[in-house]
XYZ file of C-alpha atoms in Angstrom:
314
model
C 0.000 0.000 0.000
C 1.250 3.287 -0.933
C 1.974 5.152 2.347
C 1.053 9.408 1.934
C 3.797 11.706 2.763
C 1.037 14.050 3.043
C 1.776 16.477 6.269
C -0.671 16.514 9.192
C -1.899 19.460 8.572
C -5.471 19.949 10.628
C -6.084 19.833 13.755
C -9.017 19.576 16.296
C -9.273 22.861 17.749
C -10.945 23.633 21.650
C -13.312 26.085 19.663
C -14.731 23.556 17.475
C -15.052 20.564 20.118
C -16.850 22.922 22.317
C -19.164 24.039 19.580
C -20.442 21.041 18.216
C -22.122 20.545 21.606
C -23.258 24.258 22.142
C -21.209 25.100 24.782
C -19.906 28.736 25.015
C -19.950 29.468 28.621
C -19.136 27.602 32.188
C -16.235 25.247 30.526
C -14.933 23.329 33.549
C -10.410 24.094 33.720
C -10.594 20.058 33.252
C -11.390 20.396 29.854
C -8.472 22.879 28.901
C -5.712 20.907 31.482
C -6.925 17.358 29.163
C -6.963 19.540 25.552
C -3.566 20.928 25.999
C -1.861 17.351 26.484
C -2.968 16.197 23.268
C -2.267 15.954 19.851
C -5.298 16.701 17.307
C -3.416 16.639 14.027
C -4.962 14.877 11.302
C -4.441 14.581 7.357
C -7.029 13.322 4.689
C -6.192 9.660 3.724
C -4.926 8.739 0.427
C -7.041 6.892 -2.076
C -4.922 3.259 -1.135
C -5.425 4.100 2.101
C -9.357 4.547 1.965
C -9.337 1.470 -0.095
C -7.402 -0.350 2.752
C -10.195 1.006 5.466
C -13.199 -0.081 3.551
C -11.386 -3.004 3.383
C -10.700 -3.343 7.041
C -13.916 -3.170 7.897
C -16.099 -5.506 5.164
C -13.414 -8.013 6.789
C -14.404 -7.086 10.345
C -18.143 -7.269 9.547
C -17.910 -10.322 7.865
C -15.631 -12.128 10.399
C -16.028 -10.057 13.803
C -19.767 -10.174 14.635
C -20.191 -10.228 18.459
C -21.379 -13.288 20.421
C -25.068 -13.436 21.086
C -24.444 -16.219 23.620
C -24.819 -13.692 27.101
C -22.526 -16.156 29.069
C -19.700 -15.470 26.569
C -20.109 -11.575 26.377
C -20.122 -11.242 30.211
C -16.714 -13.361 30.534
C -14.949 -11.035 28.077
C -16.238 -7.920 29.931
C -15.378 -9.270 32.839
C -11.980 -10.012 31.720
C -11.870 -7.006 30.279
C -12.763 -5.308 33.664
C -10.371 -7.199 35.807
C -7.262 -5.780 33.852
C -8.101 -2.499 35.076
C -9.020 -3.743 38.529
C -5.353 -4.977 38.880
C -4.025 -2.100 37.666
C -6.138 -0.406 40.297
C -4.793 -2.653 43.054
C -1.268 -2.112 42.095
C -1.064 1.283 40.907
C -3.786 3.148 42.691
C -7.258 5.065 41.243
C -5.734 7.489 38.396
C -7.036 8.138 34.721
C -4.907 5.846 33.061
C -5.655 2.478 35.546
C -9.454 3.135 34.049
C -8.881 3.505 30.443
C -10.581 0.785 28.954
C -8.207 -1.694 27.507
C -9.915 -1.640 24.151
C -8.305 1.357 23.246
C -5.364 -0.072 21.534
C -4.762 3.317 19.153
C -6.603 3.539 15.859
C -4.646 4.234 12.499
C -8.764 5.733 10.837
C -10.831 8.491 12.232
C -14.323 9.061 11.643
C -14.737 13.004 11.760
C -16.636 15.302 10.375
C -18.378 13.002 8.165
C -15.349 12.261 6.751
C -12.512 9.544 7.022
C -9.399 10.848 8.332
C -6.165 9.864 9.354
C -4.941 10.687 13.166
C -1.236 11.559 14.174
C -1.978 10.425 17.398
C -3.309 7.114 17.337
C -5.124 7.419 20.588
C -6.673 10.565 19.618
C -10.158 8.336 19.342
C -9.724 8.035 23.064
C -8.838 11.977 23.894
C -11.662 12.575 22.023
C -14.048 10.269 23.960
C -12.865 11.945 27.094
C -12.798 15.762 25.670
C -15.966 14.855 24.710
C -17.423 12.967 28.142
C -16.366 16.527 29.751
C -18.579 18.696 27.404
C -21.495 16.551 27.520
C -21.366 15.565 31.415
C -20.707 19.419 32.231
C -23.489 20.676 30.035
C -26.256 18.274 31.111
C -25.519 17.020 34.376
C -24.660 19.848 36.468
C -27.547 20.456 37.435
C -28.434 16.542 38.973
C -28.939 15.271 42.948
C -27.301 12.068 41.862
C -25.694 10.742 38.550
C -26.188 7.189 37.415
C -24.338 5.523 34.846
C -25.842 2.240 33.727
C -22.900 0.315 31.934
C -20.059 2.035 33.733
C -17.537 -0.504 32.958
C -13.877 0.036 34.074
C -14.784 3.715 36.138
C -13.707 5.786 33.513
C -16.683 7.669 33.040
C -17.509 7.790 37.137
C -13.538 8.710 37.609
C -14.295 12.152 34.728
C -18.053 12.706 36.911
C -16.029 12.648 40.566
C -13.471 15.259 38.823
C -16.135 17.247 37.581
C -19.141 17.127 40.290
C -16.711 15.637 43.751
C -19.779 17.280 45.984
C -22.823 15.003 43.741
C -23.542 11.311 44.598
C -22.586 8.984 41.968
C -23.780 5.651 41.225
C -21.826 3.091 38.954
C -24.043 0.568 37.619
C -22.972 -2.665 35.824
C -23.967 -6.885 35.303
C -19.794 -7.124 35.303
C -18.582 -7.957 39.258
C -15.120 -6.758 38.735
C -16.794 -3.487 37.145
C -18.875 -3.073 40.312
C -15.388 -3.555 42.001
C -13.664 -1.045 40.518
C -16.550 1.215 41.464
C -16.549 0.231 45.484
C -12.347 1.047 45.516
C -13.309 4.107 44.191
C -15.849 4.752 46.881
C -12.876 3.344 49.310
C -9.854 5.554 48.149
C -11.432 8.544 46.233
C -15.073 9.928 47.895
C -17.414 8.286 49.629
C -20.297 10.285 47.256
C -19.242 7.228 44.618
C -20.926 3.609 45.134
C -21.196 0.723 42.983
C -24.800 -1.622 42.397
C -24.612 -4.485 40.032
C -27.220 -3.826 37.136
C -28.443 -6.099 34.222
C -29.812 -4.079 31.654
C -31.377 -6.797 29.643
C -33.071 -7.265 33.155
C -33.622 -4.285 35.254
C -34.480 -4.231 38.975
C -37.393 -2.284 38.984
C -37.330 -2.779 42.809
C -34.405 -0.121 42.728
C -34.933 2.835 44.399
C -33.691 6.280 42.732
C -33.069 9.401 44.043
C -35.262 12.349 43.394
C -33.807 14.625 40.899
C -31.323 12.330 39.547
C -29.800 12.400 36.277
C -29.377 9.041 33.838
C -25.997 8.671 31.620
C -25.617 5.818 28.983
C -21.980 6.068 27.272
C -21.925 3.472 24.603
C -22.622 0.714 26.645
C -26.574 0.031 25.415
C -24.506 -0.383 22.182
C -24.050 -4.396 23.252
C -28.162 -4.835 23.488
C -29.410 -4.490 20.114
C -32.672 -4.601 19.698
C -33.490 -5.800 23.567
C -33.823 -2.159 24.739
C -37.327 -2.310 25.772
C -36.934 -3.520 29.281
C -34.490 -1.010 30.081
C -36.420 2.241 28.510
C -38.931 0.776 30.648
C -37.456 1.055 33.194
C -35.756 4.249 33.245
C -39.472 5.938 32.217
C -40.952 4.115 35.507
C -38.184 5.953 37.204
C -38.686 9.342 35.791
C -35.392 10.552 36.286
C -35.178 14.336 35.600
C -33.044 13.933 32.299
C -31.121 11.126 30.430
C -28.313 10.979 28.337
C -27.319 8.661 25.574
C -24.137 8.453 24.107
C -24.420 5.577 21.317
C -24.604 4.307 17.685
C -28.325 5.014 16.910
C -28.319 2.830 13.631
C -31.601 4.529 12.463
C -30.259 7.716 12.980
C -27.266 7.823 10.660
C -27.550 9.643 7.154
C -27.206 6.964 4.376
C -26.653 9.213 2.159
C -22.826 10.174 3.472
C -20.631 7.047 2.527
C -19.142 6.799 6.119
C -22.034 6.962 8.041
C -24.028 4.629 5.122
C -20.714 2.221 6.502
C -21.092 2.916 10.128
C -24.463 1.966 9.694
C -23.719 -1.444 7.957
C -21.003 -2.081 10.164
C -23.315 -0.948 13.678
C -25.770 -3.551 12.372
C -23.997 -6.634 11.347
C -22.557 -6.558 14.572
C -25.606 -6.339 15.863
C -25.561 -3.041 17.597
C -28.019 -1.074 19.859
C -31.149 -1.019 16.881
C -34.701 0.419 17.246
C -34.199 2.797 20.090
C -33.459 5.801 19.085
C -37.047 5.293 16.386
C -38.705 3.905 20.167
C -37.880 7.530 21.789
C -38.771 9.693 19.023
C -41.813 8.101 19.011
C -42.763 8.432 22.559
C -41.834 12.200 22.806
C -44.522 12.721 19.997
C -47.339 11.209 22.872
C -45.626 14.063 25.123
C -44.761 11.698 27.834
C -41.093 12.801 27.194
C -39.301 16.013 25.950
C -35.902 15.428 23.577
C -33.636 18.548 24.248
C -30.746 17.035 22.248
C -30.662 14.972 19.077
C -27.259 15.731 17.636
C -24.356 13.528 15.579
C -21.145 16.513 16.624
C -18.923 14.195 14.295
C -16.640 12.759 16.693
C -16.088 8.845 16.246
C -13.817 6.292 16.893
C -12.220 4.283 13.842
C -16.075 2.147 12.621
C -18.405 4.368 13.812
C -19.799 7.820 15.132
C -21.831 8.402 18.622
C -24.743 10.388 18.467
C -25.976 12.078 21.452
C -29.444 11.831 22.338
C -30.824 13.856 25.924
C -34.566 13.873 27.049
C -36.281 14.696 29.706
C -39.184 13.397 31.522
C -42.539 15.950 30.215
């Protein structure tokens, strides 16, 4: 494959993060102290080297589909999980210990609607976080308690604790060592953070919520594909006072852009979150729920782009 000596050129600037979530005033100093360690640069791909990507993923669609036996997906989460639990137990509770391990560095971007090709190959990652802080501090200052259903290895609880350390946080996932991770950090960080084991595919509707509390999903209802209904119902019976949804809405992408016409092949052959994003349009259309957010800002990782999604009980 012919390699481009094309310079890196672009680059991701705070300005533009900011603004493809409509933020223009109270930006937390966490933000600015994360932007200013990392390296935005990007270049557009040559043609071998979009040839190569479409190539990559046809392969992984065809030979990478996810397990749909449950047993199997919670053992690899669970593995997954106890990596950063030991690095936890030997290295204490920092950023790094709860970076998921499946960011490996990506040599493809999906930004902008376009394919593009990173200097930094864990600039997929910095922008996850980047964007965790604009989202959490637009929408969730304002919540009694946070819950994140699907919290995984803490990373999302560790950015929430930075931003809110006075709220009460709850971690919430079916993975022990993810619940794990979550009690240390209730042990050696604040006791505002606590840890419940949670089964989306089979909610507890025995669990008691907080008044005034705030939902977060960060592509983690990704893994349930079309088996969202439980868990919808269960957050409406809840009426928390606003959720937010971080995740590949299949329905929502535009099939008329080539890359998100791919994410949305490659989202469903893996058999990706499906039918929920249609489910909650259609509800806030009985009024029973108000959407205050239903937004792609063009951030991805290397198959796919996030769209954000926020409603609010009516």
């Amino acid at each position: 494959m012919t390699i481009s000596n094309n310079k890196f050129e672009f680059s991701i600037s705070e300005a533009d993060i900011l603004s493809r979530f409509g933020i223009d005033a109270n930006i937390p100093d966490y933000f600015y102290e994360y932007y200013r360690k990392v390296d935005t640069s990007w270049r557009y791909p040559t043609t071998e080297e979009k040839d190569a990507y479409v190539i990559l993923i046809l392969q992984r669609m065809l030979y990478s589909r996810k397990s749909s036996d449950r047993q199997v997906n919670y053992e690899a989460f669970n593995i997954g999980w106890l990596e950063n639990l030991n690095k936890i137990s030997e290295n204490g509770i920092t950023l790094d210990n709860v970076k998921p391990g499946y960011y490996r560095g990506v040599s493809y971007l999906l930004y902008d609607n376009n394919l593009v090709i990173p200097k930094n190959p864990q600039l997929n990652y910095d922008l996850a976080i980047l964007s965790a802080i604009a989202i959490f501090s637009k929408y969730l200052f304002q919540a009694s308690t946070i819950y994140e259903f699907g919290c995984g290895s803490g990373l999302n609880i560790f950015i929430l604790h930075k931003l809110f350390p006075d709220k009460q946080i709850v971690g919430l996932d079916w993975c022990e060592n993810a619940v794990e991770i979550i009690n240390r950090m209730n042990a050696h960080l604040s006791n505002n953070i606590r840890g419940e084991r949670f089964d989306m595919l089979a909610p507890d509707d025995s669990m008691s919520i907080v008044n005034d509390s705030m939902f977060l999903t960060y592509t983690s209802m990704e893994q349930i594909g079309v088996n969202f209904k439980a868990f919808f119902d269960f957050m409406q019976q809840k009426s928390p006072k606003r959720v937010i949804h971080w995740e590949p809405f299949v329905e929502a992408y535009d099939e008329g852009n080539f890359w998100q016409l791919l994410s949305h092949n490659y989202c469903q052959t893996r058999g990706y979150l499906n039918g929920l994003y249609s489910h909650i349009s259609e509800i806030s259309t009985t009024g029973k729920i108000k959407i205050i957010n239903d937004s792609c800002p063009g951030f991805g990782g290397e198959y796919y782009l996030p769209n954000l999604l926020v409603w609010e009980r009516a």
